[in-house]
Short mmCIF file of C-alpha atoms in Angstrom, two decimals:
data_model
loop_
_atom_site.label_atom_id
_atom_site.label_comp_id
_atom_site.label_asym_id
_atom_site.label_seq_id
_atom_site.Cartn_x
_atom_site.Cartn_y
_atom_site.Cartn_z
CA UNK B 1 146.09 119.76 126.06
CA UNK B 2 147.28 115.90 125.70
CA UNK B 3 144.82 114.47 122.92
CA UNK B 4 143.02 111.63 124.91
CA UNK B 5 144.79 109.24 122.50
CA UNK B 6 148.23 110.01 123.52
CA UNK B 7 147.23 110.17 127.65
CA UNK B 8 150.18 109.43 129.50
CA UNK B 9 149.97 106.71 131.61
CA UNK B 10 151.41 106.74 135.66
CA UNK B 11 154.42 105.27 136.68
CA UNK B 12 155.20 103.14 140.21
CA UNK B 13 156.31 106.10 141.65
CA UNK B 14 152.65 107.86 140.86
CA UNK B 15 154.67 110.54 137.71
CA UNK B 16 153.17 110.13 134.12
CA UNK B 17 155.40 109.18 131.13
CA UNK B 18 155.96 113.06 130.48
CA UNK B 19 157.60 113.80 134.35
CA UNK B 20 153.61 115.12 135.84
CA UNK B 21 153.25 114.04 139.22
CA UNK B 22 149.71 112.15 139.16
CA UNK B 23 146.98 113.37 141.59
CA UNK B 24 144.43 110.57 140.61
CA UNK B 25 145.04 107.13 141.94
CA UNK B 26 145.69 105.06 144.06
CA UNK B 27 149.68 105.85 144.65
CA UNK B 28 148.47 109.55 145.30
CA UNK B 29 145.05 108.52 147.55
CA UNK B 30 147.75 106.65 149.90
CA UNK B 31 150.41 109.12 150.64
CA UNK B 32 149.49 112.42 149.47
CA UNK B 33 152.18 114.15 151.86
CA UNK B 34 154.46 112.36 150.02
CA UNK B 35 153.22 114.15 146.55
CA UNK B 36 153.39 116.93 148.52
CA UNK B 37 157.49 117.02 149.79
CA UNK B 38 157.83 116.19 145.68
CA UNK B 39 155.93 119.22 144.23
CA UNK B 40 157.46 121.71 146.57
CA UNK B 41 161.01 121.24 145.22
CA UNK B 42 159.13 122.71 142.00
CA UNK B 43 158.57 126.13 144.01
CA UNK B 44 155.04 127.41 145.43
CA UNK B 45 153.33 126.19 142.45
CA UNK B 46 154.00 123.05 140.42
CA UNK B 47 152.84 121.31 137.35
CA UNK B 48 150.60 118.09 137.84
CA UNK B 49 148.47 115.98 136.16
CA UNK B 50 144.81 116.24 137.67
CA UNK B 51 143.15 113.12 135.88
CA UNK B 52 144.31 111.53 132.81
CA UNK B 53 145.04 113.60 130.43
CA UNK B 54 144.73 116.81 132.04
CA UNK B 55 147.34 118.96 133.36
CA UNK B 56 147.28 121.48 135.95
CA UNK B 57 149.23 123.88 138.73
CA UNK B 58 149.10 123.07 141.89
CA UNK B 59 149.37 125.43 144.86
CA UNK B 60 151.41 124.32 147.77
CA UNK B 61 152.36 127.49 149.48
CA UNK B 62 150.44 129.12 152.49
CA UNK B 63 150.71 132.64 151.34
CA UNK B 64 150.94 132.20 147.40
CA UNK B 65 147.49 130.24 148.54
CA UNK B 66 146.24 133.24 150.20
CA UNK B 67 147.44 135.90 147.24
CA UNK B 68 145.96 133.88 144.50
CA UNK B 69 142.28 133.18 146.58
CA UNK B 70 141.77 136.75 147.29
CA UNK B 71 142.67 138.00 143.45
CA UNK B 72 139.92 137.38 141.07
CA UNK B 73 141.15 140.06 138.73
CA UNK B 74 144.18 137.50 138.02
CA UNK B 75 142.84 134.45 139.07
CA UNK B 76 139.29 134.01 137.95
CA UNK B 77 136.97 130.95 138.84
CA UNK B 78 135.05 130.98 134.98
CA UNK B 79 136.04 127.61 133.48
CA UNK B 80 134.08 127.84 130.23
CA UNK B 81 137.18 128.42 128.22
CA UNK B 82 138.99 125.56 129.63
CA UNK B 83 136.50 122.74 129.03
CA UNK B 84 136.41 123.66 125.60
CA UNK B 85 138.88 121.44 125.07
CA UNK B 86 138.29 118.74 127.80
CA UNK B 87 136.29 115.93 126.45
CA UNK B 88 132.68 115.33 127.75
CA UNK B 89 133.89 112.28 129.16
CA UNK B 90 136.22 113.37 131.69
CA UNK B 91 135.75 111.94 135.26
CA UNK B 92 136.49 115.17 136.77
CA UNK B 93 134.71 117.70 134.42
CA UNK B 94 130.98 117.42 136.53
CA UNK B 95 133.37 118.95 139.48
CA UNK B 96 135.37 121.43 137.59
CA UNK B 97 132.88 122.54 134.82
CA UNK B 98 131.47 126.06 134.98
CA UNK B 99 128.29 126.25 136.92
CA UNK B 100 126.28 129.54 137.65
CA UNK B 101 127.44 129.24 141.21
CA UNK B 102 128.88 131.43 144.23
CA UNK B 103 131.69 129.56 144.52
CA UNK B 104 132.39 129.08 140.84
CA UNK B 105 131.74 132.50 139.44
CA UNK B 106 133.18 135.92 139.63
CA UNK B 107 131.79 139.31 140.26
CA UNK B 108 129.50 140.86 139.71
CA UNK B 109 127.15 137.31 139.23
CA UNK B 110 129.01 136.32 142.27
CA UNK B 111 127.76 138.58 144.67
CA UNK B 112 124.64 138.61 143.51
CA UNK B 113 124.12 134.63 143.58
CA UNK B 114 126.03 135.05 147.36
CA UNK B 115 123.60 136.97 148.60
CA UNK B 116 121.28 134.95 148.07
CA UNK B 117 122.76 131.77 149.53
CA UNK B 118 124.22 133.35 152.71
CA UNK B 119 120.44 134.98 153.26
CA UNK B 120 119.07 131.81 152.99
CA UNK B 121 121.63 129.61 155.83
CA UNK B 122 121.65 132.47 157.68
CA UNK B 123 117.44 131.83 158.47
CA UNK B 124 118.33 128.44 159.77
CA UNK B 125 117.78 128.29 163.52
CA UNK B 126 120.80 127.29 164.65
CA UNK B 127 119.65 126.46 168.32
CA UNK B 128 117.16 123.79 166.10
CA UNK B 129 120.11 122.36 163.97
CA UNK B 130 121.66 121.67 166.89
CA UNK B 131 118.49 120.04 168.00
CA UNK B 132 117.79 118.21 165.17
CA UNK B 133 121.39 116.59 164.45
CA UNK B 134 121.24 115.34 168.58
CA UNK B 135 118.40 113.29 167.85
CA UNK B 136 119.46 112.02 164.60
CA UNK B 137 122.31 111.47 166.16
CA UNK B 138 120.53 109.49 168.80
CA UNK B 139 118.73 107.54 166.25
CA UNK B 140 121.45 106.19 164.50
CA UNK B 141 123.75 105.48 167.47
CA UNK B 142 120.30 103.31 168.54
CA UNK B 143 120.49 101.47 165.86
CA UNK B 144 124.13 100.67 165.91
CA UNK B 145 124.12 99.91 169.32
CA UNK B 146 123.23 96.72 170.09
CA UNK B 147 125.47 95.50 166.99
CA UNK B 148 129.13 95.78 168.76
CA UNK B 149 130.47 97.02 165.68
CA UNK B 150 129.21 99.44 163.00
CA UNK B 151 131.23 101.56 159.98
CA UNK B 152 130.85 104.74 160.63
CA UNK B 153 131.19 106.42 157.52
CA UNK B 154 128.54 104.56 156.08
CA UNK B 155 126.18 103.71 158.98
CA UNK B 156 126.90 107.47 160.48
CA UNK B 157 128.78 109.98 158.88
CA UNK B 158 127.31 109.09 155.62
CA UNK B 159 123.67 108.90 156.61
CA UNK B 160 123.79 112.17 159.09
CA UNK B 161 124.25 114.53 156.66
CA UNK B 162 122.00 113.78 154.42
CA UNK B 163 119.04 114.18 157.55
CA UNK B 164 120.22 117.49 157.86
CA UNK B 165 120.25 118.11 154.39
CA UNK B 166 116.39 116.66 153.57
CA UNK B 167 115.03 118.63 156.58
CA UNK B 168 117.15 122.04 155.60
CA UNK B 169 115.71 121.71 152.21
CA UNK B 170 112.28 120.25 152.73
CA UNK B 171 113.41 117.39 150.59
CA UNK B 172 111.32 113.84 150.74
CA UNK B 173 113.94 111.57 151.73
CA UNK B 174 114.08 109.45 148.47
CA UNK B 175 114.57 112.33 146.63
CA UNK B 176 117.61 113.57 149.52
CA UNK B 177 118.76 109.67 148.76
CA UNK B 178 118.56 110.12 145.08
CA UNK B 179 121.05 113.40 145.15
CA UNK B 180 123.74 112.27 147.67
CA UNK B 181 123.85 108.94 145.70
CA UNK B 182 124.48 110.54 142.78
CA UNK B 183 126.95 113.20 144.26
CA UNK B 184 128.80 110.02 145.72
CA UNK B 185 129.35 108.42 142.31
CA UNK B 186 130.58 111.68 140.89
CA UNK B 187 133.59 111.86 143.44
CA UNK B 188 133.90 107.95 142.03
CA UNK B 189 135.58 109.33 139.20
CA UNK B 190 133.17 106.83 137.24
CA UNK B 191 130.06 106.91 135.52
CA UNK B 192 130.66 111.01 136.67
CA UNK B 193 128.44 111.88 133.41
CA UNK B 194 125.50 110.16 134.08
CA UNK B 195 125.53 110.70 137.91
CA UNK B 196 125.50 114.94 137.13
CA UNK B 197 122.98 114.44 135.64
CA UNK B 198 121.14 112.17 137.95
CA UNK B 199 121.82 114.78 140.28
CA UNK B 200 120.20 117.61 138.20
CA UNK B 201 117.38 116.06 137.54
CA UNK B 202 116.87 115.53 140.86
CA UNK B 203 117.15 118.95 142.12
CA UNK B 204 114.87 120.21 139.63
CA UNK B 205 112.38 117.62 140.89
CA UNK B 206 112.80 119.00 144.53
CA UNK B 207 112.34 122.52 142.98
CA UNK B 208 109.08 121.59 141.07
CA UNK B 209 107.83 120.05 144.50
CA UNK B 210 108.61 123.29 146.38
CA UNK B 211 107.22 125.81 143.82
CA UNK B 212 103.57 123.86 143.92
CA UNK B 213 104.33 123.70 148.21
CA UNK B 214 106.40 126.31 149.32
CA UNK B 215 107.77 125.78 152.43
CA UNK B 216 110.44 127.51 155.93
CA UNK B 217 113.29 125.56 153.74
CA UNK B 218 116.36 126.66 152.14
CA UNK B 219 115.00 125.65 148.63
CA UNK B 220 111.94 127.93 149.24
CA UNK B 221 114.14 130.90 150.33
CA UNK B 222 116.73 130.03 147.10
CA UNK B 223 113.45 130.48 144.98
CA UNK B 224 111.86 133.58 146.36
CA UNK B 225 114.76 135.49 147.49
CA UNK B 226 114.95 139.78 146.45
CA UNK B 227 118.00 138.80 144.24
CA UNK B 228 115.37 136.90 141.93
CA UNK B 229 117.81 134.20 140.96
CA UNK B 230 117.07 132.19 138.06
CA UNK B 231 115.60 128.55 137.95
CA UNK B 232 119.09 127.32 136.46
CA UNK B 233 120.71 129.59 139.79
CA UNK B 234 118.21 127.95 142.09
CA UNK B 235 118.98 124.49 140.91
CA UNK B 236 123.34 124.98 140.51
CA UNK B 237 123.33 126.49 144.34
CA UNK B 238 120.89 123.36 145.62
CA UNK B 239 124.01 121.19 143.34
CA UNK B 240 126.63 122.88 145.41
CA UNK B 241 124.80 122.95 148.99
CA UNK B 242 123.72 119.37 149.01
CA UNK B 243 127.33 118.67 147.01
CA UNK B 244 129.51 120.12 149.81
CA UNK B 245 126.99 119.82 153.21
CA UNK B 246 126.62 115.80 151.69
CA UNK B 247 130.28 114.29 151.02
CA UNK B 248 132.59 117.08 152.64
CA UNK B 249 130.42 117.22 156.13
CA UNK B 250 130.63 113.32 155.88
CA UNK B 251 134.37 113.19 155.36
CA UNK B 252 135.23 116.11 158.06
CA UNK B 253 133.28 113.60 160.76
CA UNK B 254 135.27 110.61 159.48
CA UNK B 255 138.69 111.89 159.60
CA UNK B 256 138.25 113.51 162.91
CA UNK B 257 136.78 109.93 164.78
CA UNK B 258 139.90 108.47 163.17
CA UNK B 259 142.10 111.00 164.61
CA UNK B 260 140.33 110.44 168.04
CA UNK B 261 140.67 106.89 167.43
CA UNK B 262 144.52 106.72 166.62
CA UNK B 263 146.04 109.32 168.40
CA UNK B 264 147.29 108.64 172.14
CA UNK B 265 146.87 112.28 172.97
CA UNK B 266 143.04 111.42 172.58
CA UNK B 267 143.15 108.66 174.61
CA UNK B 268 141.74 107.26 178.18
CA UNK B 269 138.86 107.13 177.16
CA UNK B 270 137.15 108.83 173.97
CA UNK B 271 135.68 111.10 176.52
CA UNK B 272 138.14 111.73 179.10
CA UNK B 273 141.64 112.46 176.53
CA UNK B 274 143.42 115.72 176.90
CA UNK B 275 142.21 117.54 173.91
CA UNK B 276 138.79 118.33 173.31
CA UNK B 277 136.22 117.54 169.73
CA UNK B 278 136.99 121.35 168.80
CA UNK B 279 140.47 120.67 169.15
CA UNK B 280 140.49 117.57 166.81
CA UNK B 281 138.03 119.05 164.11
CA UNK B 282 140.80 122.19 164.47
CA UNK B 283 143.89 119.98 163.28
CA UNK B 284 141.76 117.42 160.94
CA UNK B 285 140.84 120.80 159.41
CA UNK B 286 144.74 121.62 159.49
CA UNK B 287 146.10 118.47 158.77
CA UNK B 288 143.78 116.04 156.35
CA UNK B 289 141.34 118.87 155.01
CA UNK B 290 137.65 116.95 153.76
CA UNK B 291 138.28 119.67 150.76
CA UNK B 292 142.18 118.91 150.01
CA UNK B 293 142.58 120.41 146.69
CA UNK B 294 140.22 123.22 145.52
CA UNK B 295 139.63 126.73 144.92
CA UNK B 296 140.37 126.42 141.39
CA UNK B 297 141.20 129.40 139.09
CA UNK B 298 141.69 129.72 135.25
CA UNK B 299 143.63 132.59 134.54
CA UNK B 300 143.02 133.90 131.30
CA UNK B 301 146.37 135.03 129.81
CA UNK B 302 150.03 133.20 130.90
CA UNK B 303 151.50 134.66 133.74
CA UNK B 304 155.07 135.11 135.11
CA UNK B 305 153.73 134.63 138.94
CA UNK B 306 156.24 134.01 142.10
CA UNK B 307 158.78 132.48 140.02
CA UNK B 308 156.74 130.12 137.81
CA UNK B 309 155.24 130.52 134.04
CA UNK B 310 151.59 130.03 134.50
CA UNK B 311 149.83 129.15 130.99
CA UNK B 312 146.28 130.95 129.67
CA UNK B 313 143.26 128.74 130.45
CA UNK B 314 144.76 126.39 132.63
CA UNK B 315 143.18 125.09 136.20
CA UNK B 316 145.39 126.71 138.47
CA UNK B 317 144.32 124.36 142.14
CA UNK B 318 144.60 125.67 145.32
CA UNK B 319 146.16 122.81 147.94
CA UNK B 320 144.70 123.51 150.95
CA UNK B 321 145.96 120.65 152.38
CA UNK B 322 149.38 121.06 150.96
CA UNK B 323 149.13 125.13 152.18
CA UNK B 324 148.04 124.40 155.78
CA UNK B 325 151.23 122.22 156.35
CA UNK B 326 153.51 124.51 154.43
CA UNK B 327 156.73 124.00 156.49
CA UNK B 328 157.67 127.68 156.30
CA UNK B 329 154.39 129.36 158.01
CA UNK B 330 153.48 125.83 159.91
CA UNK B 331 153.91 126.30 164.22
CA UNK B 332 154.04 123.41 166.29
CA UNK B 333 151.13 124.04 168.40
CA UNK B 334 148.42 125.24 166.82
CA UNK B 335 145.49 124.51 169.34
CA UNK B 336 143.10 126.97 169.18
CA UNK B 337 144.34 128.13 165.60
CA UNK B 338 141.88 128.15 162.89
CA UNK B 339 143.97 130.55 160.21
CA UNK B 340 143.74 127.09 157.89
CA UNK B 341 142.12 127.35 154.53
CA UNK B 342 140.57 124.74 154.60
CA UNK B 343 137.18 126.48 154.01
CA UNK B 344 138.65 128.85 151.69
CA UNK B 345 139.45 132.51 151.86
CA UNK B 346 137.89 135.94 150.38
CA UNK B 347 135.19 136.33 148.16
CA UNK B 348 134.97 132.67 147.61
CA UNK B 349 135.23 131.54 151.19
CA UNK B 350 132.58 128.56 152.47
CA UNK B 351 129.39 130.11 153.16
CA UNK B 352 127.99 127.41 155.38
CA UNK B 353 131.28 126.58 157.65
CA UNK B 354 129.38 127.53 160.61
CA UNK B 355 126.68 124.91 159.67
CA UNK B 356 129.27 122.15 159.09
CA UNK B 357 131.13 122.97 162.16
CA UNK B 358 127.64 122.20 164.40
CA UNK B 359 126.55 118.89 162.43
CA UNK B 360 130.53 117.84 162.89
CA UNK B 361 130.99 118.79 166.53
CA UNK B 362 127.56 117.18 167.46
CA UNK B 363 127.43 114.39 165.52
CA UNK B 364 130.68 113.46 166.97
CA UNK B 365 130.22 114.17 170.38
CA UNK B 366 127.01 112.41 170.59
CA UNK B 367 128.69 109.52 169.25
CA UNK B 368 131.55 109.20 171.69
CA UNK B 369 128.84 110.06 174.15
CA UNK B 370 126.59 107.19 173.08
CA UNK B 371 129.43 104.93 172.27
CA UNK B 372 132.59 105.45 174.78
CA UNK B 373 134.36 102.30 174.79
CA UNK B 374 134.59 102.36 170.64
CA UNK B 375 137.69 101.82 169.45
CA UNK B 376 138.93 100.79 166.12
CA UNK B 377 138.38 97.25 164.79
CA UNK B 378 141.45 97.16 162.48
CA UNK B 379 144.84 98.88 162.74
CA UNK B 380 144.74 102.74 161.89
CA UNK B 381 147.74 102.44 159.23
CA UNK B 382 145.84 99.69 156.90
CA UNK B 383 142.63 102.04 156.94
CA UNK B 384 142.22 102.88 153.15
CA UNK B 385 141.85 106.48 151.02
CA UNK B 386 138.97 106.68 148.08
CA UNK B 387 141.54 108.00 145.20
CA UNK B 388 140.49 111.27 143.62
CA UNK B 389 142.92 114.96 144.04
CA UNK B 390 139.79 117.02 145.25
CA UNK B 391 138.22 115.04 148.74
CA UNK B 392 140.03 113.86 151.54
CA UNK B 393 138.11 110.62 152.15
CA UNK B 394 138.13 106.95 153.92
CA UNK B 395 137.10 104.02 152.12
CA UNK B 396 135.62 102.83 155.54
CA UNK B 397 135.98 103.37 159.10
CA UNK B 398 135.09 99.86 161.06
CA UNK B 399 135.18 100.20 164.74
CA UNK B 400 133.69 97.43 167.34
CA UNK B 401 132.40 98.59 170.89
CA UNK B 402 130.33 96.22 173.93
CA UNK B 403 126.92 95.93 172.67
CA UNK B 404 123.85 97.18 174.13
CA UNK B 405 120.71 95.20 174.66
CA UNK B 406 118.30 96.50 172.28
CA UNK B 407 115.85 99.32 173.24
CA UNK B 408 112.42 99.74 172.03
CA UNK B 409 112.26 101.21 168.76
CA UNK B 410 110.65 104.85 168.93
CA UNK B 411 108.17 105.68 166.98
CA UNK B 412 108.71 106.51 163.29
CA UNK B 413 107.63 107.17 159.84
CA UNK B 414 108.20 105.02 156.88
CA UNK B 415 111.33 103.96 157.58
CA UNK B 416 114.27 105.21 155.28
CA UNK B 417 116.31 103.23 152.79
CA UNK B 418 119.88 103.63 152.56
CA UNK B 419 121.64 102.41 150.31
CA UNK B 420 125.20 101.91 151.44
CA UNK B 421 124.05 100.90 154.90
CA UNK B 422 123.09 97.17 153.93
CA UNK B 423 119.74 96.13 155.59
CA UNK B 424 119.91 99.28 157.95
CA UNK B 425 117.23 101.75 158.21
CA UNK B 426 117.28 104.97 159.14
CA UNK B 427 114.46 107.02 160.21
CA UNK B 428 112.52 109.73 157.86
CA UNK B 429 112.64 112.97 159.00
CA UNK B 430 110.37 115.60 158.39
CA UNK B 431 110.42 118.83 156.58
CA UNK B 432 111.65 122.19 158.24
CA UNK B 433 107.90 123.08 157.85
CA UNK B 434 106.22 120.06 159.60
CA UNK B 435 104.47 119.47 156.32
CA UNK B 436 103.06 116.52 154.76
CA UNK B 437 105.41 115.88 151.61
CA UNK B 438 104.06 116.55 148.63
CA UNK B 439 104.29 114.03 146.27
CA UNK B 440 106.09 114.96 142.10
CA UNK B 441 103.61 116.00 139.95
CA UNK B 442 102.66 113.03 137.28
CA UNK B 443 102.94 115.78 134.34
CA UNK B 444 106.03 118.15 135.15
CA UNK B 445 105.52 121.54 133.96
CA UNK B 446 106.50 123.05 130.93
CA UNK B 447 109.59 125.48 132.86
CA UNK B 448 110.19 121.97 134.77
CA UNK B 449 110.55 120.23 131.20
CA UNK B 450 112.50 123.58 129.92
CA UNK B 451 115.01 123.06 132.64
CA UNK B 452 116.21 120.00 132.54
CA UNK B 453 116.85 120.17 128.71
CA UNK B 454 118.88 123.33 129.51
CA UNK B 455 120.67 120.74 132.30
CA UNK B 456 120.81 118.03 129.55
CA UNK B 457 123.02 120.31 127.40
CA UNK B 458 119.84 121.37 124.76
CA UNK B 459 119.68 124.81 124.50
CA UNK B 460 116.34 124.30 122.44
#
């Protein structure tokens, strides 16, 4: 492990004094492909530095991919050994650090904690999802509207998920705000300390509201499921639901409205072109993954493995973007197609693609529905990339569009800061269970208290 004293610092052409291709910064955030072509002349795997400081392997071939995400005998998710010697300071540890999770763990805790999470989407009503993401949706597109122009990752895709997510969850929406803020500023790369544990305290907060008001919500279910899963499980699955359903929903929405917006083949009209919104979630999905680099892996002793020496205890990252556009296993028309990885494969595949895939597909649809002569206010090639090696993400996505006189306002409740948004609000929604929300109790209880010490790092 480089000492943090002796980092090596990148070069123009995004390598680090000691030949590691960077995957952090800018250089990488703008032409990833690029990275890409380099690292395969390495072979299917290839050394790379994953934030300063920290090296890593990087998967860029389709069926090495596959191998590796099915095999947790070899290829084990546990990370506790490896951030032994990663400083608590690292922007990328709150992401990588071991968490009692689904995705994160390995059998037999695995299972066990998967259970319990696929149970618990699979009671969501998907025919009311749908429902409920149309008239957000509707709401939003309202709003932005009469404007003539709008940015619709953080007036829409940014704000859309997070509905879902408070209603899901039977979250109060300052509370929803409080969690998807704080899961924004860990994919910052900054601050990514403070905002875990932000974020921790806030889902502990939503779990002390729902164990004094249970509730038809996904945090109820999480609590009271047969597989009795700890508080500390509770709160670490809420971390990775509201984590992935927050920024990687978000991002899957933006890049497929900029591939409708770019690409001629989508064109005459947003609604009329000659592939459908399943068709351009299908190649985003192949082609600029929300999730680009994932399904990480520590394997616990070095390993000779297709060619390349493999050390003990270091990440070994699965490129799912890289993998999906493999030139030896990529066909030119893959319509229809959805053998990406993009939401992982195995024991450790996403499960709640089948949610995503309905916010996506409606909130995008609704919006070229509500919004049909939008087209992009600034040339697609100088639209910019957040940096970070794990998302796929826009800086911004400005588009302009003939405005609407206003319409009446429909009813609502207190309206709903958010914070990106400027002066925009955005309507409350209510919980799953039509409940009034109950407010945090004044004096949290002692297991409340107990809890977020244990998040805090005190073991006393």
């Amino acid at each position: 492990m480089t000492s943090p004293d002796s980092r090596p610092s990148p070069s123009p052409d995004g390598s680090t004094t000691d030949g590691l291709l960077s995957l952090h910064g800018p250089e990488f955030a703008a032409d990833p492909e690029g990275v890409y072509r380099r690292l395969r002349a390495y072979g299917p795997i290839a050394p790379v530095e994953l934030s300063p400081g920290v090296p890593g392997m990087l998967v860029t071939d389709y069926d090495v991919a596959l191998e590796i995400l099915r095999d947790q005998v070899r290829f084990p998710r546990d990370a506790r050994r490896w951030q032994q010697g990663i400083p608590p300071d690292c922007p990328v540890l709150p992401i990588m650090a071991y968490r009692p999770t689904c995705n994160l763990t390995d059998d037999p805790l695995r299972s066990r904690l998967r259970e319990a999470v696929t149970d618990a989407l699979d009671r969501v009503d998907q025919n009311a999802l749908r429902t409920f993401v149309e008239r957000s949706a509707s709401r939003l597109i309202g709003r932005m509207s009469p404007l003539g122009e709008a940015d619709l990752r953080t007036e829409y895709a940014l704000v859309l998920p997070l509905l879902v997510f408070n209603e899901l969850f039977g979250c109060p929406a300052e509370l929803g705000e409080r969690m998807v803020a704080a899961v924004r500023e860990v994919l910052k790369w900054e601050n990514s300390e403070e905002a875990n544990m932000t974020l921790g305290l806030a889902v502990l907060e939503l779990m002390a509201l729902k164990r004094e008001n249970p509730g038809q919500d996904v945090t109820t279910w999480l609590m009271e499921h047969p597989a009795e899963l700890t508080d500390e499980e509770v709160a670490h699955q809420i971390v990775m639901i509201v984590g992935a359903g927050s920024e990687l929903a978000q991002n899957l929405i933006v890049n497929t409205l900029r591939l409708l917006l770019s690409d001629e083949r989508f064109g005459g009209g947003l609604s009329g072109g000659s592939l459908s919104v399943e068709d351009a979630l299908d190649e985003v999905l192949w082609t600029d993954p929300p999730l680009a680099n994932f399904g990480i892996s520590y394997p616990v002793e070095p390993l000779d493995f297709h060619g390349v020496r493999l050390p003990a205890d270091q990440p070994v990252v699965i490129s799912f973007a890289a993998a999906n556009n493999d030139p030896s296993t990529r066909a030119e028309d893959r319509a229809g197609n959805r053998a990406h990885l993009s939401w992982g494969v195995g024991p450790h595949a996403c499960p709640a693609q089948g949610q995503a895939r309905i916010i996506a597909t409606v909130a995008i649809e609704k919006l070229l529905d509500g919004l049909p002569d939008m087209e992009l206010a600034v040339p697609a090639e100088e639209l910019t990339w957040r940096p970070g090696f794990i998302q796929r993400a826009l800086s911004s996505l400005p588009v302009r569009f003939p405005s609407t006189p206003e319409p009446a306002p429909p009813p609502l409740a207190e309206p709903y800061p958010v914070t990106e948004a400027g002066d925009e609000d955005v309507p409350e929604t209510p919980t799953a269970s039509g409940a009034e929300e109950p407010s945090a109790p004044k004096a949290p209880a002692r297991w409340w208290r107990r809890l977020a010490n244990w998040w805090a790092g005190d073991a006393g």
